Coordinates of C-alpha atoms in Angstrom, one line a residue:
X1 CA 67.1 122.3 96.3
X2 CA 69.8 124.3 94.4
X3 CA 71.6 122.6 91.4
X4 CA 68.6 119.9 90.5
X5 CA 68.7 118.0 87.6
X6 CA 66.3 116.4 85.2
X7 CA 66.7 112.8 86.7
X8 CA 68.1 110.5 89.1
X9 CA 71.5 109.8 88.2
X10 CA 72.0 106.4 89.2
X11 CA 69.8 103.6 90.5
X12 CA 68.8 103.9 94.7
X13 CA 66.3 104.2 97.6
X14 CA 68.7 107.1 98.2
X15 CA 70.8 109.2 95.9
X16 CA 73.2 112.1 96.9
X17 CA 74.3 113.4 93.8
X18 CA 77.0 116.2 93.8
X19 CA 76.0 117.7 97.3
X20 CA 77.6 120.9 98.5
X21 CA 77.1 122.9 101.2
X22 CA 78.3 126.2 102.0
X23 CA 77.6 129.0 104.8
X24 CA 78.3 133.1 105.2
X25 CA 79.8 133.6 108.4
X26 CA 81.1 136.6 109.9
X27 CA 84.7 136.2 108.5
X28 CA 83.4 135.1 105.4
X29 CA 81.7 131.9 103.2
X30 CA 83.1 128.7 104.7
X31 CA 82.7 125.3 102.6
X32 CA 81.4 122.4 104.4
X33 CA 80.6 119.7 101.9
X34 CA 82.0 119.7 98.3
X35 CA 80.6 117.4 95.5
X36 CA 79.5 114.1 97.6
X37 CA 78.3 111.3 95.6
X38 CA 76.5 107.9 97.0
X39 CA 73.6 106.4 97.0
X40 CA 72.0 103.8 99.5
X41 CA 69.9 100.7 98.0
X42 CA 66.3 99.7 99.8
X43 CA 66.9 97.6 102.9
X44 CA 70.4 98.9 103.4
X45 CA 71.9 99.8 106.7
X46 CA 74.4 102.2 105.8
X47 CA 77.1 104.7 108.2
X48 CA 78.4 107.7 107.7
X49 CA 81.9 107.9 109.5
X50 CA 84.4 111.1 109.5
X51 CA 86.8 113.3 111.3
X52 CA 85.8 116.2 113.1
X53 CA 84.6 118.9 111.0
X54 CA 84.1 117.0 107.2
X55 CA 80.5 117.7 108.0
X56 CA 78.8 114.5 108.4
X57 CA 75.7 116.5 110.9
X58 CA 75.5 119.1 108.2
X59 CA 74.7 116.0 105.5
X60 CA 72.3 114.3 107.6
X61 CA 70.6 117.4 107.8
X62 CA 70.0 118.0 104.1
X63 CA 69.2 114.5 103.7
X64 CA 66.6 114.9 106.2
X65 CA 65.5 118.4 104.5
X66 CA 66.4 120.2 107.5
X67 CA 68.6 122.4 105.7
X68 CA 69.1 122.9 101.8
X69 CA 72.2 122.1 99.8
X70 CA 74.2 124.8 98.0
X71 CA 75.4 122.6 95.2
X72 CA 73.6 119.4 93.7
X73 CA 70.7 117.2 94.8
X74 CA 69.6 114.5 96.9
X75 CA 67.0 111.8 95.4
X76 CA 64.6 109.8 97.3
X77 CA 62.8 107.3 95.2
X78 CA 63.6 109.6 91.9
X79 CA 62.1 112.5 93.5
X80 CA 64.7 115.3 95.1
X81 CA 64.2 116.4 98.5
X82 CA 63.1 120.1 99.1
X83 CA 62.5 119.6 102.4
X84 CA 61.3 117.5 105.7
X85 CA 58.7 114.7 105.2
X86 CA 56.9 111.8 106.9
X87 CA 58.8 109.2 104.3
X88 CA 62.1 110.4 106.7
X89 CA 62.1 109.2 110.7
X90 CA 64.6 111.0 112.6
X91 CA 66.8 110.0 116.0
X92 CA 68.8 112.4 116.7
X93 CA 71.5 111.8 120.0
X94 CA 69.2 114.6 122.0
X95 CA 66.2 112.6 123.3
X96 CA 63.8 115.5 122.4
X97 CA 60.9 113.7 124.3
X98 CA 58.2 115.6 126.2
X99 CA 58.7 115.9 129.5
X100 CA 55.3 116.5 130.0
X101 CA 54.3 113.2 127.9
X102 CA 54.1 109.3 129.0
X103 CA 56.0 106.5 126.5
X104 CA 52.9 106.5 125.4
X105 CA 52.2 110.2 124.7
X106 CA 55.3 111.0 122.9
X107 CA 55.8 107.6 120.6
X108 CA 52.0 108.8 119.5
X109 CA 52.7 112.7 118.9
X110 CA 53.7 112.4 115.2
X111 CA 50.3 110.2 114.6
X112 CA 48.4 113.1 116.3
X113 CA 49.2 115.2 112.8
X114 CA 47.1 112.2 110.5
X115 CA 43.8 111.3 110.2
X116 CA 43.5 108.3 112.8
X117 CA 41.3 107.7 115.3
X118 CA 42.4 107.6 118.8
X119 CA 42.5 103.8 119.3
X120 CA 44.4 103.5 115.8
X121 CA 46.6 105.5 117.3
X122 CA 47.2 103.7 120.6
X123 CA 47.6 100.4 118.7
X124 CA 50.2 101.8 116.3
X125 CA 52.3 103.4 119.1
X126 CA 52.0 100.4 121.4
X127 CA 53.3 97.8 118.9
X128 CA 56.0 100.8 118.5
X129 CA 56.8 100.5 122.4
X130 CA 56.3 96.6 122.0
X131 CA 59.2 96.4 119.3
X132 CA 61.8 98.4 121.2
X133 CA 61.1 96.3 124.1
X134 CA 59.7 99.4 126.6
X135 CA 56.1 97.4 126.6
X136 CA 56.3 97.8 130.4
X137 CA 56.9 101.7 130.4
X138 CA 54.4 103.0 128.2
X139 CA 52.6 105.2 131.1
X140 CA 56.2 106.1 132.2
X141 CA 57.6 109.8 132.0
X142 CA 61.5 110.3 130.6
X143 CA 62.6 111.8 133.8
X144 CA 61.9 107.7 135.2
X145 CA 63.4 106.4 132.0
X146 CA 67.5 105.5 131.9
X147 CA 69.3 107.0 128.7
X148 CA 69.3 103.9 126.5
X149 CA 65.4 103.5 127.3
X150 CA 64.9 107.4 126.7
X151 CA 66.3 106.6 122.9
X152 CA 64.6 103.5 122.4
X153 CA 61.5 106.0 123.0
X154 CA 63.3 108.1 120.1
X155 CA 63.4 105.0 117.8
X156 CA 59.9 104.3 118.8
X157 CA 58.4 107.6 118.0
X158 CA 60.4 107.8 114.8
X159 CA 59.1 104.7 113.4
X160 CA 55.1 105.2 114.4
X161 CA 54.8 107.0 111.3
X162 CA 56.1 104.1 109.0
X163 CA 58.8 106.2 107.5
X164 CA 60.4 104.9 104.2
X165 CA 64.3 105.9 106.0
X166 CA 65.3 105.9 108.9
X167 CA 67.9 108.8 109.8
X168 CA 70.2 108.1 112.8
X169 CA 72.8 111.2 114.2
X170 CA 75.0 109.8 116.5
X171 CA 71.8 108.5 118.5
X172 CA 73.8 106.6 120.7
X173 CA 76.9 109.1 121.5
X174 CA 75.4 109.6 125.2
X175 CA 75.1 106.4 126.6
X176 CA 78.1 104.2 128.6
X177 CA 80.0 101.5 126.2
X178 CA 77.3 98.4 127.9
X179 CA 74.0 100.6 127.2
X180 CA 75.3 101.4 123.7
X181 CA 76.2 97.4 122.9
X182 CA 72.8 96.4 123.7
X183 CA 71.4 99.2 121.8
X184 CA 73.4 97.9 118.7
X185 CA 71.7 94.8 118.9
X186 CA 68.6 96.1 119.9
X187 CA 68.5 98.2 116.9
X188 CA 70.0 95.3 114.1
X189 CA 66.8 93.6 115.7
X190 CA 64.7 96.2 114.7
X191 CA 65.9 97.2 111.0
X192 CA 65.7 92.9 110.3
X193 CA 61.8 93.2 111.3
X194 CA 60.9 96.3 109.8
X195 CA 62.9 96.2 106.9
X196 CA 63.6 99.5 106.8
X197 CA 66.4 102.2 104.7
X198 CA 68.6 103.1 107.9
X199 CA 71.3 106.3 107.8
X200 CA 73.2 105.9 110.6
X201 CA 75.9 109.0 111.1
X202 CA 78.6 108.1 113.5
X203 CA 82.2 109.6 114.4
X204 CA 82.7 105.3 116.3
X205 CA 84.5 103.5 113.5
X206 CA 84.0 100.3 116.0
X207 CA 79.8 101.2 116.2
X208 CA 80.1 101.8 112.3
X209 CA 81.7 98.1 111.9
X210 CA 79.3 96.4 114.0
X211 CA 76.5 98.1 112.3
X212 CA 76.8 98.8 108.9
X213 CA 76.6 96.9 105.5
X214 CA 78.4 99.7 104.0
X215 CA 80.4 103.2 105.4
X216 CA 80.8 106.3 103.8
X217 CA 83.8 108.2 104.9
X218 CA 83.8 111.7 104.4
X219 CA 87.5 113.6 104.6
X220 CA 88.5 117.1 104.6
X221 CA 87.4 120.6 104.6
X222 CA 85.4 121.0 103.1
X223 CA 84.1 116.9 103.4
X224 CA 83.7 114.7 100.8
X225 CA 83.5 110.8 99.9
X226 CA 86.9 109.8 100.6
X227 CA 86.3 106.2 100.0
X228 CA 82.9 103.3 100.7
X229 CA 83.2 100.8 102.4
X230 CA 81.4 97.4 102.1
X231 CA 81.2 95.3 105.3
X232 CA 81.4 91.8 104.4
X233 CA 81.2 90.1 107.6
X234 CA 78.4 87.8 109.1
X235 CA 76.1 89.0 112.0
X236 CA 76.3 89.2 114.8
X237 CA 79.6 90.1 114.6
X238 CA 82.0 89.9 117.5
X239 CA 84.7 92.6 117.7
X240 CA 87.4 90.1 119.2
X241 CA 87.6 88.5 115.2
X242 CA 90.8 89.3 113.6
X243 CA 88.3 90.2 110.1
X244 CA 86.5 93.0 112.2
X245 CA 89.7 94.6 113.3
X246 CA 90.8 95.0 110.2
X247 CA 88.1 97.0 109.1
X248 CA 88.6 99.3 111.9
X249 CA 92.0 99.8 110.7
X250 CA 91.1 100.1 107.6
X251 CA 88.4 102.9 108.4
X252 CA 90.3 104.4 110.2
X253 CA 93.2 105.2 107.7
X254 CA 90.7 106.3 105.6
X255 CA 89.3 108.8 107.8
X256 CA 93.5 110.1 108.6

């Protein structure tokens, strides 16, 4: 990754350090993320909120190693990121299942890539289906699956492979506002079990309340850390409180 230093600047499971981003386009080099700085402890569920534009997809992506940053580095465990890897689970709001493929079949197509026998690999993906609460489906193809259940297949798949993080982009942008409450909860149920580092990019300042212990805003073009914001309100938290609407308004003032 261009601009990498000798060492982890500051302490976390996550460390974005500096991060720029720019691309050549036909009517010249356009600047989509200039020296963003935050880091993400173990355990944390974190959102990443921002107007249109102050290139919160194009973040995701280099944390997820998908594409490379033009300035500065992102750590993961004090070791920067040059590229995709099984310690990173990814839902993105596409389903990207197989059609092809059962439940079953595509929650165990990452574990097809390791050295596990085929029951191991039944038993891991079936405790996967078990925890996002799709036991019943597992020899079901998406095209009998609703939207909600079609990314709780995502969720599925993306944790088979015990990643360290789990990455969110807007996972939930394509289901109705009832699907997308239950999903919340669905997926706060999940991150408590598993314990996992979740990334959750959003551009729903109510979602990113709901969800988050902390949210970066980015702002601008190009986008950078306009301010982060810690979440200090017990779960489950209900968005008729008069402390949750404040931190929509105050998120949302932040983003402009």
């Amino acid at each position: 990754m261009a601009g990498v230093t000798d060492a982890q600047p500051v302490d976390g499971k996550i460390v974005v350090d500096g991060v720029g981003k720019r691309f050549q386009s036909g009517s010249g080099t356009v600047e989509a993320l200039r020296g963003v700085n935050f880091s993400v402890q173990e355990g944390e569920f974190v959102c990443i909120i921002g107007s249109s534009g102050a290139g919160k997809t194009t973040l995701f992506r280099i944390i997820a190693g998908l594409e490379e940053a033009t300035d500065g580095t992102v750590w993961l465990d004090g070791e920067p990121i040059e590229g995709p890897g099984t310690d990173r689970g990814m839902v993105f709001q596409e389903y990207g299942l197989f059609p092809w493929r059962t439940v079953l079949g595509n929650v165990a197509f990452g574990l097809e890539q390791r050295e596990m026998s085929k029951p191991a690999r039944r038993e891991r993906a079936e405790r996967m289906i078990d925890l996002v609460g799709l036991g019943e489906f597992v020899d079901s193809y998406p095209k009998e699956l609703s939207g909600g259940m079609k990314q709780r297949v995502g969720i599925a798949r993306a944790l088979a492979v015990n990643p360290e993080i789990l990455l969110m982009d807007e996972p939930f942008g394509s289901v109705d506002a009832q699907t997308k409450q239950r999903l919340h909860a669905e997926l706060l149920d999940i991150w408590r079990e598993t314990g996992k580092t979740v990334m959750f990019v959003t551009h729903d300042v109510d979602e990113a309340v709901t969800l988050a212990d902390r949210v970066v805003v980015l702002t601008g073009s190009p986008g950078s850390v306009h301010e982060v914001v810690d979440v200090d309100l017990d779960r489950p938290r209900a968005r008729t409180d008069e402390a949750f609407a404040e931190y929509e308004e105050r998120l949302r003032d932040a983003i402009g």
